[in-house]
Coordinates of C-alpha atoms in Angstrom, one line a residue:
X1 CA -0.1 -0.1 0.2
X2 CA 1.0 3.3 -1.1
X3 CA 1.5 5.8 1.9
X4 CA 1.7 9.7 1.3
X5 CA 5.0 10.0 0.9
X6 CA 5.2 7.3 -1.8
X7 CA 2.6 9.2 -3.5
X8 CA 4.6 12.5 -3.6
X9 CA 7.9 10.4 -4.9
X10 CA 5.8 9.0 -7.6
X11 CA 4.1 12.4 -8.5
X12 CA 7.5 14.3 -8.7
X13 CA 9.0 11.3 -10.2
X14 CA 6.3 11.6 -12.9
X15 CA 7.0 15.2 -13.2
X16 CA 10.8 15.4 -13.5
X17 CA 12.6 11.5 -13.3
X18 CA 16.0 13.3 -13.7
X19 CA 16.3 15.2 -10.7
X20 CA 18.7 14.0 -8.0
X21 CA 18.0 11.6 -4.9
X22 CA 18.8 14.7 -2.7
X23 CA 16.6 17.0 -4.9
X24 CA 13.8 14.4 -4.6
X25 CA 14.0 14.0 -1.0
X26 CA 14.0 17.9 -0.1
X27 CA 10.6 17.8 -2.4
X28 CA 9.1 15.2 -0.4
X29 CA 10.4 16.0 3.0
X30 CA 13.1 13.4 3.5
X31 CA 17.2 12.9 3.3
X32 CA 18.7 11.2 0.8
X33 CA 18.7 7.7 2.2
X34 CA 15.0 7.3 3.1
X35 CA 14.1 8.4 -0.1
X36 CA 16.5 6.3 -2.2
X37 CA 15.2 3.3 -0.1
X38 CA 11.6 3.9 -0.7
X39 CA 12.5 4.3 -4.2
X40 CA 14.3 1.0 -4.6
X41 CA 11.6 -0.7 -2.9
X42 CA 8.8 0.7 -5.4
X43 CA 11.1 -0.6 -8.0
X44 CA 11.3 -4.0 -6.4
X45 CA 7.9 -4.3 -6.3
X46 CA 7.0 -3.4 -9.6
X47 CA 5.5 0.4 -9.3
X48 CA 8.2 2.1 -10.6
X49 CA 9.1 0.1 -14.4
X50 CA 11.7 2.6 -15.6
X51 CA 12.5 6.1 -16.4
X52 CA 12.7 7.7 -19.9
X53 CA 13.2 10.9 -21.3
X54 CA 10.0 12.3 -23.5
X55 CA 11.0 13.5 -26.7
X56 CA 8.8 15.8 -28.9
X57 CA 7.8 13.8 -31.9
X58 CA 7.1 16.7 -34.1
X59 CA 10.7 18.1 -33.6
X60 CA 12.3 14.7 -34.4
X61 CA 10.1 14.6 -37.8
X62 CA 7.1 12.3 -36.9
X63 CA 4.5 14.9 -36.7
X64 CA 1.4 12.5 -38.0
X65 CA -0.5 10.7 -35.1
X66 CA -3.1 7.7 -36.4
X67 CA -5.5 5.6 -34.4
X68 CA -5.9 2.1 -36.2
X69 CA -9.1 -0.2 -35.2
X70 CA -8.3 -3.8 -35.9
X71 CA -10.7 -6.5 -36.2
X72 CA -9.3 -9.8 -36.7
X73 CA -10.3 -12.9 -38.4
X74 CA -8.4 -15.3 -36.0
X75 CA -9.6 -15.8 -32.2
X76 CA -7.7 -19.0 -31.2
X77 CA -4.9 -18.3 -28.4
X78 CA -1.6 -19.4 -30.7
X79 CA -3.2 -17.0 -33.5
X80 CA -3.5 -14.2 -30.9
X81 CA 0.2 -14.6 -29.3
X82 CA 1.6 -14.6 -32.9
X83 CA -0.3 -11.8 -33.9
X84 CA 0.3 -9.4 -30.6
X85 CA 4.4 -10.3 -30.9
X86 CA 4.3 -9.2 -34.6
X87 CA 2.2 -5.8 -33.7
X88 CA 4.3 -5.3 -30.4
X89 CA 7.5 -5.5 -32.6
X90 CA 6.6 -2.5 -34.9
X91 CA 8.6 0.5 -33.8
X92 CA 5.7 3.2 -35.3
X93 CA 3.2 1.4 -32.8
X94 CA 3.3 3.4 -29.7
X95 CA 0.3 1.9 -27.7
X96 CA -1.2 -1.3 -28.5
X97 CA -4.9 -1.9 -26.7
X98 CA -6.9 -5.2 -26.8
X99 CA -10.4 -3.7 -26.8
X100 CA -14.0 -5.1 -25.8
X101 CA -17.0 -4.2 -28.4
X102 CA -16.9 -4.0 -32.1
X103 CA -13.2 -3.1 -32.3
X104 CA -10.6 -6.4 -31.3
X105 CA -7.2 -3.9 -31.2
X106 CA -6.7 -0.2 -31.2
X107 CA -3.3 1.0 -32.1
X108 CA -1.6 4.3 -31.2
X109 CA 0.7 4.9 -34.7
X110 CA 3.1 7.9 -35.1
X111 CA 4.7 8.4 -38.5
X112 CA 6.3 11.1 -40.7
X113 CA 3.7 11.7 -43.0
X114 CA 0.3 10.2 -45.0
X115 CA 2.9 8.4 -47.2
X116 CA 5.0 7.2 -43.9
X117 CA 1.6 5.8 -42.6
X118 CA 0.5 4.3 -45.9
X119 CA 4.0 2.2 -45.7
X120 CA 3.4 1.1 -42.1
X121 CA -0.2 0.0 -43.2
X122 CA 1.1 -1.9 -46.2
X123 CA 3.2 -3.8 -43.5
X124 CA 0.5 -4.1 -41.0
X125 CA -1.7 -5.7 -43.5
X126 CA 1.0 -8.3 -44.7
X127 CA 1.2 -9.8 -41.2
X128 CA -2.6 -11.2 -40.6
X129 CA -5.5 -11.4 -42.0
X130 CA -8.0 -8.6 -40.8
X131 CA -11.8 -8.6 -41.2
X132 CA -11.4 -4.7 -40.8
X133 CA -8.9 -1.9 -40.4
X134 CA -9.9 1.5 -39.9
X135 CA -7.7 4.3 -39.5
X136 CA -8.3 7.9 -37.9
X137 CA -5.2 10.8 -38.3
X138 CA -5.4 13.0 -35.2
X139 CA -6.0 16.7 -36.3
X140 CA -4.8 18.0 -33.0
X141 CA -3.4 16.6 -29.8
X142 CA -5.1 18.4 -27.4
X143 CA -3.6 16.7 -24.0
X144 CA -1.0 14.2 -23.5
X145 CA 0.4 12.9 -20.1
X146 CA 2.3 10.2 -19.2
X147 CA 1.5 11.1 -15.1
X148 CA -1.1 8.8 -13.6
X149 CA -3.6 10.7 -11.6
X150 CA -2.3 9.4 -8.1
X151 CA -4.7 11.5 -6.1
X152 CA -7.4 9.0 -7.3
X153 CA -6.1 6.0 -5.7

C-alpha cells in the first residue's frame, strides 16, 4: 500500500525523473537515504517500471498520429499470441490495446507523413488476415500526459 510520501515521490518522479535523489527527497520531506530506499522498494515491487526521457515527436520528424482500429479473423490463443508479438515489434506502434466491443485492437501509431502511414499500413496488413482496418488521423493533440492521477487512489 502506498502512503502519502510514496505518492509524493511518484508524483515528483512523473514530473521529472531526472532530478537527483537529494532534490527529490527535499521536495517530499526526506533525506537522501530514506528517499532512495523508498524508490528502490517501489522498483523492486514493480510500481516503478522504468525512467525515460520524453521526446517531442514533431521536432524529431514524427508529426502524424494515427489511431488504427483492427478487427481480426483468427481468435484462437496461438494466433492471438503470434499477432500480438508481431504488432508489439513494430516501432511505429506507440500503444497497443486489446479492446471490448466491435473492435478487437486499437493501435496508436506515430509516423512521418500520410505516405509514412501508407508504408506502415502495408506492413501491417501483411502480418495478418483482418476482417477490418479503420484509420483515424489525429488533427490536433489537445492533451498528452504520461503522469497517472495518483490522487484518485
